[in-house]
Tab-separated table of C-alpha atoms in Angstrom:
chain	number	residue	atom	x	y	z
A	1	MET	CA	-20.759	-97.823	-93.573
A	2	SER	CA	-24.304	-98.394	-92.398
A	3	GLU	CA	-27.223	-97.938	-94.768
A	4	PRO	CA	-29.345	-94.832	-94.246
A	5	VAL	CA	-32.591	-94.867	-92.283
A	6	PRO	CA	-35.535	-93.460	-94.244
A	7	ILE	CA	-37.985	-91.477	-92.130
A	8	ILE	CA	-41.345	-90.993	-93.816
A	9	GLY	CA	-42.917	-87.891	-92.340
A	10	GLY	CA	-39.471	-86.821	-91.198
A	11	THR	CA	-40.403	-83.154	-91.206
A	12	GLY	CA	-42.789	-83.691	-88.259
A	13	ALA	CA	-41.655	-83.354	-84.656
A	14	LEU	CA	-41.052	-87.047	-83.919
A	15	GLY	CA	-39.449	-87.828	-87.275
A	16	TRP	CA	-37.204	-84.810	-87.166
A	17	GLY	CA	-36.117	-85.588	-83.613
A	18	LEU	CA	-35.193	-89.122	-84.661
A	19	ALA	CA	-33.294	-87.835	-87.691
A	20	MET	CA	-31.352	-85.335	-85.607
A	21	ARG	CA	-30.491	-87.850	-82.872
A	22	TRP	CA	-29.363	-90.470	-85.383
A	23	ALA	CA	-27.371	-87.913	-87.333
A	24	ARG	CA	-25.517	-86.943	-84.164
A	25	ALA	CA	-24.844	-90.632	-83.496
A	26	GLY	CA	-23.272	-91.056	-86.941
A	27	GLN	CA	-26.232	-92.915	-88.432
A	28	PRO	CA	-27.058	-91.743	-91.985
A	29	VAL	CA	-30.704	-90.720	-92.462
A	30	VAL	CA	-33.008	-89.720	-95.293
A	31	ILE	CA	-35.868	-87.418	-94.394
A	32	GLY	CA	-38.972	-88.043	-96.468
A	33	SER	CA	-41.784	-85.586	-97.069
A	34	ARG	CA	-44.515	-84.986	-99.605
A	35	SER	CA	-42.706	-81.771	-100.450
A	36	PRO	CA	-39.079	-81.950	-101.639
A	37	ASP	CA	-38.530	-78.399	-100.390
A	38	ARG	CA	-39.693	-79.166	-96.869
A	39	ALA	CA	-37.602	-82.339	-96.873
A	40	ALA	CA	-34.524	-80.375	-97.890
A	41	ALA	CA	-35.218	-77.694	-95.268
A	42	ALA	CA	-35.591	-80.331	-92.514
A	43	ALA	CA	-32.358	-81.987	-93.646
A	44	ALA	CA	-30.609	-78.622	-93.487
A	45	ARG	CA	-31.849	-78.124	-89.923
A	46	VAL	CA	-30.478	-81.549	-89.000
A	47	LEU	CA	-27.118	-80.566	-90.464
A	48	GLU	CA	-27.086	-77.468	-88.277
A	49	ALA	CA	-27.614	-79.621	-85.187
A	50	ALA	CA	-25.208	-82.313	-86.405
A	51	PRO	CA	-22.512	-80.719	-88.545
A	52	GLY	CA	-20.956	-83.138	-91.017
A	53	ALA	CA	-23.780	-85.675	-90.648
A	54	GLU	CA	-24.987	-87.769	-93.564
A	55	VAL	CA	-28.506	-86.513	-94.049
A	56	GLU	CA	-30.617	-86.030	-97.136
A	57	GLY	CA	-34.138	-84.856	-97.825
A	58	SER	CA	-36.320	-86.267	-100.570
A	59	VAL	CA	-39.903	-87.094	-101.437
A	60	ASN	CA	-41.352	-89.993	-99.459
A	61	ALA	CA	-41.265	-92.595	-102.224
A	62	GLU	CA	-37.607	-91.947	-102.960
A	63	ALA	CA	-36.763	-91.895	-99.262
A	64	ALA	CA	-38.487	-95.233	-98.657
A	65	ARG	CA	-36.268	-96.885	-101.272
A	66	SER	CA	-33.057	-95.634	-99.691
A	67	GLY	CA	-32.718	-98.088	-96.797
A	68	PRO	CA	-33.966	-101.425	-95.475
A	69	VAL	CA	-35.648	-100.207	-92.271
A	70	VAL	CA	-38.219	-97.498	-92.972
A	71	PHE	CA	-39.743	-95.424	-90.157
A	72	LEU	CA	-43.262	-94.065	-90.572
A	73	THR	CA	-43.751	-91.041	-88.305
A	74	VAL	CA	-46.909	-89.384	-89.575
A	75	PRO	CA	-50.056	-88.354	-87.707
A	76	PHE	CA	-52.772	-91.027	-87.650
A	77	ARG	CA	-54.892	-88.823	-89.898
A	78	ASN	CA	-52.329	-89.351	-92.669
A	79	GLN	CA	-51.277	-92.932	-91.948
A	80	SER	CA	-53.607	-94.647	-94.379
A	81	GLU	CA	-52.759	-92.297	-97.251
A	82	ASN	CA	-49.054	-92.807	-96.644
A	83	LEU	CA	-49.431	-96.569	-96.468
A	84	THR	CA	-51.294	-96.531	-99.782
A	85	ASN	CA	-48.474	-94.577	-101.370
A	86	LEU	CA	-45.824	-96.865	-99.873
A	87	ARG	CA	-47.550	-99.911	-101.344
A	88	GLU	CA	-45.959	-99.305	-104.712
A	89	VAL	CA	-42.598	-98.578	-103.201
A	90	LEU	CA	-41.713	-100.978	-100.406
A	91	GLU	CA	-40.043	-104.254	-101.373
A	92	PRO	CA	-40.249	-107.678	-99.718
A	93	GLY	CA	-37.617	-107.924	-97.002
A	94	GLN	CA	-37.932	-104.305	-95.958
A	95	ILE	CA	-39.066	-103.498	-92.429
A	96	LEU	CA	-41.644	-100.807	-91.798
A	97	VAL	CA	-41.519	-99.295	-88.318
A	98	ASP	CA	-44.892	-97.786	-87.557
A	99	CYS	CA	-44.898	-95.066	-84.903
A	100	THR	CA	-48.486	-93.979	-85.464
A	101	VAL	CA	-50.811	-93.343	-82.544
A	102	PRO	CA	-54.569	-93.274	-83.155
A	103	LEU	CA	-55.276	-90.255	-80.943
A	104	ALA	CA	-58.846	-89.007	-80.923
A	105	ALA	CA	-57.249	-85.654	-81.766
A	106	ALA	CA	-57.153	-86.942	-85.364
A	107	VAL	CA	-60.894	-86.284	-85.508
A	108	SER	CA	-60.808	-83.201	-83.273
A	109	GLY	CA	-61.280	-85.263	-80.099
A	110	LYS	CA	-59.121	-85.182	-76.994
A	111	ALA	CA	-55.441	-86.121	-77.120
A	112	THR	CA	-55.995	-88.121	-73.927
A	113	ARG	CA	-58.398	-90.402	-75.788
A	114	SER	CA	-57.844	-92.790	-78.651
A	115	LEU	CA	-59.792	-94.038	-81.625
A	116	GLY	CA	-60.686	-97.669	-82.125
A	117	VAL	CA	-58.910	-99.039	-85.175
A	118	TRP	CA	-60.718	-101.890	-86.886
A	119	GLN	CA	-57.602	-104.065	-87.088
A	120	GLY	CA	-56.914	-103.489	-83.398
A	121	SER	CA	-54.151	-100.911	-83.671
A	122	ALA	CA	-52.570	-98.527	-86.129
A	123	ALA	CA	-49.646	-100.917	-86.476
A	124	GLN	CA	-51.930	-103.795	-87.383
A	125	GLN	CA	-53.584	-101.548	-89.952
A	126	ALA	CA	-50.099	-100.890	-91.318
A	127	GLN	CA	-49.407	-104.637	-91.478
A	128	GLU	CA	-52.649	-105.195	-93.386
A	129	MET	CA	-51.811	-102.444	-95.867
A	130	ALA	CA	-48.104	-103.149	-96.311
A	131	PRO	CA	-46.991	-105.217	-99.320
A	132	GLU	CA	-46.495	-108.934	-98.792
A	133	GLY	CA	-43.071	-109.694	-97.381
A	134	VAL	CA	-42.742	-106.392	-95.509
A	135	THR	CA	-42.624	-106.841	-91.730
A	136	VAL	CA	-44.270	-104.178	-89.615
A	137	ILE	CA	-42.762	-103.352	-86.243
A	138	ALA	CA	-44.402	-100.884	-83.816
A	139	ALA	CA	-42.211	-98.626	-81.703
A	140	LEU	CA	-41.461	-95.174	-80.331
A	141	HIS	CA	-44.926	-94.244	-79.069
A	142	THR	CA	-43.765	-93.067	-75.655
A	143	VAL	CA	-40.796	-90.918	-76.563
A	144	SER	CA	-41.639	-87.240	-76.280
A	145	ALA	CA	-41.114	-85.525	-79.626
A	146	PRO	CA	-40.130	-82.188	-78.025
A	147	ALA	CA	-37.542	-83.924	-75.823
A	148	LEU	CA	-36.230	-85.990	-78.730
A	149	GLY	CA	-35.931	-82.883	-80.886
A	150	ASP	CA	-34.041	-80.884	-78.270
A	151	PRO	CA	-30.330	-81.735	-78.587
A	152	ARG	CA	-29.731	-80.543	-75.012
A	153	ALA	CA	-32.400	-82.811	-73.500
A	154	GLU	CA	-30.970	-85.958	-71.932
A	155	LEU	CA	-33.047	-89.043	-72.574
A	156	GLY	CA	-33.231	-91.960	-70.148
A	157	GLU	CA	-36.173	-94.133	-71.003
A	158	ASP	CA	-37.462	-97.254	-72.697
A	159	VAL	CA	-38.972	-97.826	-76.114
A	160	LEU	CA	-41.440	-100.708	-76.248
A	161	VAL	CA	-41.045	-102.659	-79.472
A	162	CYS	CA	-43.806	-104.934	-80.801
A	163	GLY	CA	-43.619	-107.285	-83.761
A	164	ASP	CA	-44.074	-110.827	-84.934
A	165	ARG	CA	-40.479	-111.559	-86.030
A	166	LYS	CA	-37.856	-111.383	-83.345
A	167	ALA	CA	-34.938	-110.895	-85.754
A	168	ASP	CA	-36.654	-107.874	-87.306
A	169	LYS	CA	-37.513	-106.478	-83.880
A	170	ALA	CA	-33.871	-106.864	-82.889
A	171	ARG	CA	-32.745	-104.977	-85.968
A	172	VAL	CA	-35.070	-102.099	-85.119
A	173	ALA	CA	-33.982	-102.260	-81.482
A	174	ARG	CA	-30.319	-101.843	-82.471
A	175	LEU	CA	-31.192	-98.744	-84.485
A	176	ILE	CA	-33.219	-97.266	-81.635
A	177	GLU	CA	-30.424	-97.957	-79.172
A	178	ARG	CA	-27.983	-95.987	-81.313
A	179	ILE	CA	-29.737	-93.013	-79.742
A	180	GLU	CA	-28.165	-92.341	-76.364
A	181	GLY	CA	-30.545	-92.819	-73.465
A	182	LEU	CA	-33.034	-95.061	-75.259
A	183	ARG	CA	-33.348	-98.742	-74.320
A	184	ALA	CA	-35.472	-100.944	-76.587
A	185	VAL	CA	-37.671	-103.457	-74.749
A	186	ASN	CA	-39.341	-106.440	-76.403
A	187	ALA	CA	-43.037	-105.954	-75.627
A	188	GLY	CA	-44.220	-108.987	-77.593
A	189	ALA	CA	-46.189	-109.643	-80.753
A	190	LEU	CA	-47.461	-106.917	-83.080
A	191	GLU	CA	-50.938	-107.242	-81.557
A	192	MET	CA	-49.498	-105.752	-78.336
A	193	ALA	CA	-49.451	-102.453	-80.247
A	194	ARG	CA	-53.123	-102.259	-79.226
A	195	ILE	CA	-51.847	-101.546	-75.744
A	196	VAL	CA	-48.581	-99.778	-76.480
A	197	GLU	CA	-50.242	-97.205	-78.759
A	198	GLN	CA	-52.497	-96.287	-75.819
A	199	LEU	CA	-49.499	-95.197	-73.783
A	200	THR	CA	-49.290	-91.950	-75.738
A	201	PRO	CA	-52.686	-90.577	-74.610
A	202	LEU	CA	-51.818	-91.797	-71.096
A	203	LEU	CA	-48.549	-89.849	-71.092
A	204	ILE	CA	-50.325	-86.824	-72.564
A	205	SER	CA	-52.708	-86.968	-69.594
A	206	VAL	CA	-49.758	-87.122	-67.198
A	207	ASN	CA	-47.930	-84.344	-69.058
A	208	THR	CA	-50.933	-82.045	-68.716
A	209	ARG	CA	-51.039	-82.618	-64.969
A	210	TYR	CA	-47.305	-82.385	-64.303
A	211	LYS	CA	-46.382	-79.864	-67.023
A	212	THR	CA	-43.595	-82.093	-68.273
A	213	HIS	CA	-42.598	-84.460	-71.079
A	214	ALA	CA	-42.871	-87.805	-69.327
A	215	GLY	CA	-41.347	-90.997	-70.646
A	216	LEU	CA	-41.585	-94.597	-69.623
A	217	ARG	CA	-39.156	-96.943	-67.954
A	218	LEU	CA	-39.747	-100.551	-66.965
A	219	THR	CA	-38.275	-101.685	-63.671
A	220	GLY	CA	-37.007	-105.157	-62.869
A	221	LEU	CA	-35.570	-106.022	-66.294
A	222	PRO	CA	-32.254	-107.888	-66.324
A	223	GLU	CA	-29.167	-105.828	-67.136
A	224	GLY	CA	-27.321	-106.169	-70.409
A	225	ASP	CA	-28.218	-106.693	-74.041
A	226	HIS	CA	-31.778	-107.937	-74.351
A	227	TRP	CA	-31.585	-108.596	-78.055
A	228	GLN	CA	-29.040	-111.360	-78.556
B	1	MET	CA	-54.255	-93.687	-34.920
B	2	SER	CA	-55.145	-94.142	-38.566
B	3	GLU	CA	-58.284	-96.006	-39.532
B	4	PRO	CA	-57.791	-99.494	-40.950
B	5	VAL	CA	-57.723	-100.204	-44.675
B	6	PRO	CA	-60.216	-102.875	-45.729
B	7	ILE	CA	-58.971	-105.130	-48.514
B	8	ILE	CA	-61.773	-107.050	-50.236
B	9	GLY	CA	-60.223	-110.149	-51.723
B	10	GLY	CA	-57.318	-109.744	-49.348
B	11	THR	CA	-56.509	-113.435	-49.412
B	12	GLY	CA	-55.416	-113.202	-53.068
B	13	ALA	CA	-51.830	-112.445	-54.067
B	14	LEU	CA	-52.206	-108.702	-54.680
B	15	GLY	CA	-54.460	-108.070	-51.677
B	16	TRP	CA	-52.271	-110.068	-49.344
B	17	GLY	CA	-49.131	-108.309	-50.550
B	18	LEU	CA	-50.765	-104.935	-49.896
B	19	ALA	CA	-51.902	-106.038	-46.443
B	20	MET	CA	-48.436	-107.267	-45.545
B	21	ARG	CA	-46.669	-104.154	-46.803
B	22	TRP	CA	-49.088	-101.816	-45.009
B	23	ALA	CA	-48.859	-103.864	-41.829
B	24	ARG	CA	-45.081	-103.532	-41.876
B	25	ALA	CA	-45.479	-99.773	-42.393
B	26	GLY	CA	-47.694	-99.507	-39.309
B	27	GLN	CA	-50.940	-99.080	-41.240
B	28	PRO	CA	-53.815	-101.121	-39.752
B	29	VAL	CA	-55.563	-103.401	-42.261
B	30	VAL	CA	-58.611	-105.641	-42.388
B	31	ILE	CA	-58.429	-108.569	-44.774
B	32	GLY	CA	-61.792	-109.440	-46.289
B	33	SER	CA	-62.749	-112.783	-47.775
B	34	ARG	CA	-65.899	-114.752	-48.477
B	35	SER	CA	-64.634	-117.248	-45.933
B	36	PRO	CA	-63.962	-116.052	-42.366
B	37	ASP	CA	-61.475	-118.903	-41.925
B	38	ARG	CA	-59.420	-117.945	-44.948
B	39	ALA	CA	-59.530	-114.292	-43.861
B	40	ALA	CA	-58.235	-115.254	-40.426
B	41	ALA	CA	-55.523	-117.454	-41.927
B	42	ALA	CA	-54.351	-114.638	-44.234
B	43	ALA	CA	-54.320	-112.209	-41.298
B	44	ALA	CA	-52.218	-114.690	-39.325
B	45	ARG	CA	-49.732	-114.900	-42.184
B	46	VAL	CA	-49.507	-111.097	-42.244
B	47	LEU	CA	-48.779	-111.132	-38.503
B	48	GLU	CA	-45.937	-113.568	-39.099
B	49	ALA	CA	-44.400	-111.178	-41.642
B	50	ALA	CA	-45.185	-108.105	-39.519
B	51	PRO	CA	-45.127	-109.049	-35.832
B	52	GLY	CA	-47.240	-106.762	-33.679
B	53	ALA	CA	-49.127	-105.337	-36.670
B	54	GLU	CA	-52.779	-104.370	-36.437
B	55	VAL	CA	-54.388	-106.820	-38.796
B	56	GLU	CA	-57.711	-108.580	-38.725
B	57	GLY	CA	-59.525	-110.980	-40.995
B	58	SER	CA	-63.286	-110.950	-41.535
B	59	VAL	CA	-65.967	-111.569	-44.126
B	60	ASN	CA	-66.014	-109.030	-46.947
B	61	ALA	CA	-69.125	-107.135	-45.837
B	62	GLU	CA	-67.771	-106.621	-42.342
B	63	ALA	CA	-64.341	-105.687	-43.685
B	64	ALA	CA	-65.814	-103.095	-46.047
B	65	ARG	CA	-67.464	-101.306	-43.107
B	66	SER	CA	-64.235	-101.071	-41.142
B	67	GLY	CA	-62.568	-98.145	-42.919
B	68	PRO	CA	-63.219	-95.243	-45.298
B	69	VAL	CA	-60.968	-96.339	-48.189
B	70	VAL	CA	-61.820	-99.835	-49.391
B	71	PHE	CA	-59.530	-101.742	-51.768
B	72	LEU	CA	-61.059	-104.271	-54.147
B	73	THR	CA	-58.415	-106.787	-55.223
B	74	VAL	CA	-60.355	-109.637	-56.770
B	75	PRO	CA	-59.954	-111.308	-60.181
B	76	PHE	CA	-62.097	-109.770	-62.910
B	77	ARG	CA	-64.165	-112.953	-62.984
B	78	ASN	CA	-65.408	-112.115	-59.473
B	79	GLN	CA	-65.558	-108.336	-59.698
B	80	SER	CA	-69.217	-108.001	-60.588
B	81	GLU	CA	-70.362	-110.416	-57.865
B	82	ASN	CA	-68.290	-108.566	-55.283
B	83	LEU	CA	-69.625	-105.195	-56.402
B	84	THR	CA	-73.183	-106.481	-56.096
B	85	ASN	CA	-72.481	-107.619	-52.556
B	86	LEU	CA	-70.802	-104.326	-51.656
B	87	ARG	CA	-73.858	-102.393	-52.839
B	88	GLU	CA	-75.657	-103.060	-49.570
B	89	VAL	CA	-72.586	-102.292	-47.531
B	90	LEU	CA	-70.723	-99.243	-48.795
B	91	GLU	CA	-71.843	-95.827	-47.532
B	92	PRO	CA	-71.759	-92.437	-49.265
B	93	GLY	CA	-68.398	-90.811	-48.672
B	94	GLN	CA	-66.449	-94.042	-48.807
B	95	ILE	CA	-63.825	-94.505	-51.508
B	96	LEU	CA	-63.594	-97.753	-53.452
B	97	VAL	CA	-60.195	-98.436	-54.971
B	98	ASP	CA	-60.639	-100.827	-57.849
B	99	CYS	CA	-57.548	-102.839	-58.794
B	100	THR	CA	-59.315	-105.175	-61.197
B	101	VAL	CA	-57.805	-106.003	-64.569
B	102	PRO	CA	-60.053	-107.468	-67.278
B	103	LEU	CA	-57.546	-110.058	-68.488
B	104	ALA	CA	-58.789	-112.435	-71.166
B	105	ALA	CA	-57.557	-115.126	-68.774
B	106	ALA	CA	-60.881	-114.597	-66.944
B	107	VAL	CA	-62.545	-116.520	-69.795
B	108	SER	CA	-59.624	-118.891	-70.380
B	109	GLY	CA	-57.966	-116.560	-72.885
B	110	LYS	CA	-54.401	-115.293	-72.829
B	111	ALA	CA	-53.102	-113.206	-69.936
B	112	THR	CA	-51.454	-110.936	-72.529
B	113	ARG	CA	-54.871	-110.026	-73.890
B	114	SER	CA	-57.758	-108.180	-72.319
B	115	LEU	CA	-61.526	-108.253	-72.505
B	116	GLY	CA	-63.598	-105.327	-73.658
B	117	VAL	CA	-65.719	-104.036	-70.794
B	118	TRP	CA	-68.938	-102.347	-71.873
B	119	GLN	CA	-68.382	-99.329	-69.610
B	120	GLY	CA	-64.846	-98.900	-70.973
B	121	SER	CA	-62.903	-100.398	-68.095
B	122	ALA	CA	-63.332	-102.518	-65.011
B	123	ALA	CA	-63.054	-99.377	-62.888
B	124	GLN	CA	-65.856	-97.690	-64.798
B	125	GLN	CA	-67.960	-100.808	-64.307
B	126	ALA	CA	-67.212	-100.480	-60.594
B	127	GLN	CA	-68.296	-96.833	-60.653
B	128	GLU	CA	-71.552	-97.777	-62.344
B	129	MET	CA	-72.254	-100.486	-59.785
B	130	ALA	CA	-71.114	-98.652	-56.657
B	131	PRO	CA	-73.745	-96.937	-54.488
B	132	GLU	CA	-74.357	-93.237	-55.090
B	133	GLY	CA	-71.849	-91.113	-53.229
B	134	VAL	CA	-69.046	-93.679	-53.355
B	135	THR	CA	-66.069	-92.520	-55.424
B	136	VAL	CA	-64.213	-95.130	-57.417
B	137	ILE	CA	-60.468	-94.740	-57.888
B	138	ALA	CA	-58.422	-97.103	-60.087
B	139	ALA	CA	-54.890	-98.038	-59.037
B	140	LEU	CA	-52.242	-100.693	-58.517
B	141	HIS	CA	-52.528	-102.498	-61.856
B	142	THR	CA	-48.808	-102.540	-62.566
B	143	VAL	CA	-47.413	-103.665	-59.237
B	144	SER	CA	-46.321	-107.287	-59.398
B	145	ALA	CA	-48.223	-109.316	-56.802
B	146	PRO	CA	-45.313	-111.737	-56.236
B	147	ALA	CA	-42.888	-108.842	-55.667
B	148	LEU	CA	-45.357	-107.049	-53.405
B	149	GLY	CA	-45.906	-110.220	-51.368
B	150	ASP	CA	-42.202	-110.910	-50.911
B	151	PRO	CA	-40.995	-108.924	-47.877
B	152	ARG	CA	-37.405	-109.158	-49.139
B	153	ALA	CA	-38.207	-107.667	-52.560
B	154	GLU	CA	-37.328	-103.980	-52.857
B	155	LEU	CA	-39.886	-101.973	-54.779
B	156	GLY	CA	-38.994	-98.889	-56.803
B	157	GLU	CA	-41.822	-98.073	-59.133
B	158	ASP	CA	-44.873	-95.960	-59.858
B	159	VAL	CA	-48.560	-96.604	-59.329
B	160	LEU	CA	-50.821	-94.827	-61.800
B	161	VAL	CA	-53.927	-93.505	-60.084
B	162	CYS	CA	-57.083	-92.606	-62.028
B	163	GLY	CA	-60.193	-90.938	-60.682
B	164	ASP	CA	-62.586	-88.061	-61.088
B	165	ARG	CA	-62.052	-86.360	-57.696
B	166	LYS	CA	-58.574	-85.115	-56.995
B	167	ALA	CA	-58.994	-85.024	-53.208
B	168	ASP	CA	-60.025	-88.681	-53.195
B	169	LYS	CA	-57.163	-89.608	-55.503
B	170	ALA	CA	-54.778	-87.822	-53.154
B	171	ARG	CA	-56.112	-89.764	-50.194
B	172	VAL	CA	-55.524	-93.037	-52.008
B	173	ALA	CA	-52.107	-91.829	-53.142
B	174	ARG	CA	-51.051	-91.159	-49.546
B	175	LEU	CA	-52.032	-94.688	-48.565
B	176	ILE	CA	-50.164	-96.197	-51.509
B	177	GLU	CA	-47.084	-94.147	-50.708
B	178	ARG	CA	-47.006	-95.519	-47.173
B	179	ILE	CA	-45.520	-98.561	-48.902
B	180	GLU	CA	-41.813	-97.997	-49.347
B	181	GLY	CA	-40.741	-97.829	-52.961
B	182	LEU	CA	-44.128	-96.946	-54.430
B	183	ARG	CA	-44.776	-93.497	-55.914
B	184	ALA	CA	-48.364	-92.624	-56.799
B	185	VAL	CA	-48.769	-90.718	-60.077
B	186	ASN	CA	-51.915	-88.856	-61.087
B	187	ALA	CA	-52.859	-90.422	-64.433
B	188	GLY	CA	-56.044	-88.430	-64.898
B	189	ALA	CA	-59.762	-89.084	-64.881
B	190	LEU	CA	-61.320	-92.460	-64.117
B	191	GLU	CA	-61.820	-93.076	-67.843
B	192	MET	CA	-58.026	-93.339	-68.166
B	193	ALA	CA	-58.422	-96.719	-66.450
B	194	ARG	CA	-59.254	-97.955	-69.966
B	195	ILE	CA	-55.583	-97.525	-70.704
B	196	VAL	CA	-54.037	-98.171	-67.302
B	197	GLU	CA	-55.787	-101.535	-66.914
B	198	GLN	CA	-54.141	-102.592	-70.181
B	199	LEU	CA	-50.703	-102.189	-68.663
B	200	THR	CA	-51.080	-105.474	-66.795
B	201	PRO	CA	-51.277	-107.670	-69.911
B	202	LEU	CA	-48.441	-105.602	-71.375
B	203	LEU	CA	-46.230	-106.270	-68.349
B	204	ILE	CA	-47.229	-109.936	-68.408
B	205	SER	CA	-45.978	-110.063	-72.014
B	206	VAL	CA	-42.695	-108.447	-70.957
B	207	ASN	CA	-42.398	-110.739	-67.915
B	208	THR	CA	-42.742	-113.805	-70.118
B	209	ARG	CA	-39.942	-112.630	-72.370
B	210	TYR	CA	-37.565	-111.419	-69.659
B	211	LYS	CA	-38.483	-113.939	-66.937
B	212	THR	CA	-38.967	-111.174	-64.401
B	213	HIS	CA	-41.602	-109.190	-62.491
B	214	ALA	CA	-41.427	-105.876	-64.309
B	215	GLY	CA	-42.885	-102.663	-62.959
B	216	LEU	CA	-43.394	-99.237	-64.398
B	217	ARG	CA	-41.715	-95.919	-63.778
B	218	LEU	CA	-42.419	-92.619	-65.494
B	219	THR	CA	-39.439	-90.446	-66.311
B	220	GLY	CA	-39.382	-86.663	-66.387
B	221	LEU	CA	-41.785	-86.020	-63.490
B	222	PRO	CA	-40.896	-83.188	-61.135
B	223	GLU	CA	-39.407	-84.166	-57.784
B	224	GLY	CA	-41.319	-83.805	-54.541
B	225	ASP	CA	-44.861	-84.350	-53.373
B	226	HIS	CA	-47.225	-84.477	-56.337
B	227	TRP	CA	-50.369	-84.534	-54.261
B	228	GLN	CA	-50.531	-81.223	-52.450
């Protein structure tokens, strides 16, 4: 049986959508939240959408200890606080998948604009703040949370994955590809998160114009498993 | 008969590919270059790929006067010089389509990294330097020049178009969509070029890993003409 996937901030739209999709694919998940009650409520909602699934809710610190590949799906405003809390919790060898996007909306700016992060990207900030021995991988910036969280919505798009260790990227890619309709694409080193994180405000701009939930697909990639 | 499309820097890979594709679609083009000989040679090569096409080669200044929608397809290293030259040439009401990407390769850095441009993006630099009354539109950053320049390569991808005047964006979009397999998508205001120009180094990173010429496609957009 596969180990559960902890989702820190799993009561938010993106985290919950991931939890629900994984639960339906038979992947155990643990939803983390600051509040044990909200975690339990989100887990219960996942169970409704995926009867019989292995899903638990718990406080973030407990959740983060429950599996080797931890997803961080919090708003940028809360990223630093969460990373500080995770410092005492994450162990060497764990992978932290940062999905944070530094939207200017975090400081009441436009969602089609982004903030400059000193380290270059939110993911690089996460790498700086993560304990030694924890690899940070950046992913899932372009998947629409409303689409992900709607069990009837069919996905058919790519997830760009950035990181400095190919084996860890591949492990994250396999998890992402357990969700039907998502293909994980190797977008390069973690520093490429500077670009990939910008795709969210770009898609928000497109969504406003086309009244849709756009996703991204790369053309011209070879068929088959990219991660062997 | 439609007015010709001037392509400044039309002897380079992207500009030549555009010229060839438009020529094959029956769209007259004028290839601009610093050197009249190289312009003529590039025009002759277009004629080989598109017999009977209306294609001319001339020096940049002359080319830029030959049609209302001028494409600038030069390396970032040469963008500023070209814009200075065009200052004396472009007239109010003309549209300048900037395809420049500020790759760090311009200063011998990596092609997977970009330079910070003071104005925010190469396109915004173009807008600052263009004569009053000339609208700058940013486009074509994600189309692979080798694929575009290969008449046997089938395209099937999107072109993100940024600009501050929708009517001008639509005009550029119609021209882009004369090329089979290209769909123009409205990505928002010109300032979004800050993000869209970054897609080139991202695709270069993907191309290196997958040994391909990747392109971009947005999922979830409504069918039909987006530009009415």
